[in-house]
C-alpha positions in Angstrom: -66.2 -30.2 -105.3 -67.2 -31.9 -108.2 -66.0 -31.1 -111.8 -69.5 -29.8 -112.9 -69.3 -27.4 -109.7 -65.8 -26.4 -110.6 -66.9 -25.7 -114.3 -70.0 -23.6 -113.0 -67.8 -21.7 -110.6 -65.3 -20.8 -113.4 -68.1 -19.8 -115.8 -69.5 -17.6 -113.1 -66.0 -15.9 -112.5 -65.7 -15.6 -116.3 -69.0 -14.0 -116.8 -68.4 -11.6 -113.6 -65.2 -10.6 -115.3 -66.7 -9.9 -118.5 -69.6 -7.8 -117.1 -67.1 -5.7 -114.8 -64.9 -5.0 -118.0 -68.1 -3.9 -119.9 -69.0 -1.5 -117.2 -65.7 -0.2 -117.0 -65.7 0.6 -120.7 -69.1 2.3 -120.5 -69.2 6.2 -120.4 -71.5 6.3 -117.6 -71.7 5.8 -113.9 -73.7 2.9 -112.8 -74.6 2.3 -109.2 -76.9 0.2 -107.1 -78.3 0.9 -103.6 -80.0 -1.4 -101.1 -83.5 0.3 -100.1 -83.6 -2.3 -97.4 -80.5 -1.2 -95.7 -80.6 2.5 -95.5 -80.0 3.0 -99.3 -76.4 1.9 -98.8 -74.3 1.5 -102.0 -74.0 -2.2 -103.2 -72.1 -1.1 -106.3 -70.6 1.9 -108.1 -68.7 1.9 -111.1 -65.1 3.4 -111.6 -66.6 6.7 -113.2 -67.6 7.6 -109.6 -64.2 8.9 -108.7 -63.9 10.9 -112.0 -67.2 12.8 -111.6 -67.8 12.7 -107.8 -64.4 12.4 -106.5 -64.9 9.0 -104.5 -63.2 5.6 -105.3 -66.0 3.3 -106.2 -64.9 0.5 -103.8 -64.8 3.1 -100.8 -68.5 3.9 -101.3 -69.8 0.3 -100.9 -71.7 -0.1 -97.7 -72.2 3.7 -97.3 -75.0 6.1 -97.5 -75.1 9.3 -99.4 -74.5 11.2 -96.2 -71.3 9.3 -95.5 -70.1 10.0 -99.0 -71.0 13.4 -100.0 -69.8 16.4 -97.8 -72.6 18.6 -99.0 -75.2 17.5 -96.7 -77.9 19.2 -98.8 -77.0 17.2 -102.0 -77.1 14.1 -99.8 -80.7 15.0 -98.6 -81.8 15.4 -102.2 -80.5 12.1 -103.3 -82.2 10.7 -100.2 -85.4 12.2 -101.0 -85.2 11.0 -104.6 -84.7 7.5 -103.4 -87.7 7.5 -101.0 -90.0 9.1 -103.7 -88.9 6.4 -106.1 -89.5 3.7 -103.4 -92.9 5.3 -102.8 -94.1 5.7 -106.4 -92.3 2.8 -108.1 -92.0 5.0 -111.0 -88.6 5.5 -112.8 -86.9 8.9 -112.0 -84.9 11.0 -114.3 -83.2 14.2 -113.6 -80.3 16.5 -114.9 -78.0 18.0 -112.2 -74.9 20.1 -112.4 -71.9 18.4 -110.4 -68.5 20.0 -109.5 -66.1 17.4 -110.0 -63.0 17.1 -107.9 -61.0 19.6 -109.8 -64.1 22.1 -109.9 -65.0 21.6 -113.3 -68.9 21.8 -113.6 -70.3 18.7 -115.5 -73.9 18.3 -116.2 -75.2 14.7 -115.3 -78.4 13.4 -116.9 -79.1 10.7 -114.2 -82.0 7.9 -114.3 -83.2 5.6 -111.4 -85.5 2.8 -111.2 -86.4 0.0 -108.9 -85.3 -3.7 -109.3 -87.6 -6.0 -107.5 -86.6 -8.8 -105.2 -88.4 -11.6 -103.9 -89.7 -10.9 -100.4 -87.5 -7.9 -99.8 -87.5 -4.3 -100.6 -86.2 -3.6 -104.1 -82.8 -2.5 -105.3 -82.3 1.1 -106.6 -80.3 1.1 -109.9 -79.2 4.3 -111.3 -77.1 5.4 -114.3 -75.8 8.8 -114.8 -74.0 10.1 -118.1 -72.3 13.4 -118.7 -74.2 15.6 -121.1 -72.1 18.9 -120.5 -71.1 19.3 -124.2 -74.6 18.7 -125.2 -76.0 21.3 -122.9 -73.3 23.8 -123.9 -74.1 23.2 -127.6 -78.0 23.5 -127.1 -77.2 27.0 -125.2 -75.1 28.1 -128.1 -77.6 27.2 -130.6 -80.2 29.2 -128.7 -78.0 32.2 -128.7 -77.6 31.9 -132.4 -81.3 31.6 -132.9 -81.8 34.8 -130.7 -79.2 36.8 -132.6 -80.8 35.5 -135.9 -84.3 36.4 -134.9 -83.0 40.1 -133.8 -81.2 40.3 -137.2 -84.3 39.3 -139.1 -86.5 41.7 -137.2 -83.9 44.8 -137.5 -83.6 43.9 -141.3 -87.4 43.5 -141.5 -86.7 40.2 -143.0 -89.8 37.6 -142.5 -88.3 34.0 -143.0 -91.1 31.3 -144.1 -91.2 27.8 -144.9 -92.9 26.1 -147.8 -93.4 22.5 -147.6 -94.0 21.7 -151.2 -94.0 17.7 -150.6 -97.6 18.0 -149.2 
């Protein structure tokens, strides 16, 4: 192996390590599936264990049916992947997930295709937790309803005047 090849190999290893560390630091679950191979996982970030209870390195080469014990959920994921493959349009959804400790987490997930030359595309997905955001939204809606009822009971009619116009 020439010096140039060794340098290129070391640069590749360094870059690979850097990207791996960046992904570990991100507060999201990143995953890649191979549409050409029964939607098997090619990559899953470490957050997979915290949210879904699976070691990220144990899901590589497996389908959702082999990973998730709830076959209904596995089928939903498969249906989404097939729809994405058919339409080619990015897919976004919010789902409740019970983590390994039984804690309910709300995950905001996006999936999209990554084209490949002469092969079916990869599916890349990113899921981040929005539980606290959703709880805050629900709390604000409750406050708004109570304020509206209090205004109605007190015959108070709020109004807004935009004097800048």
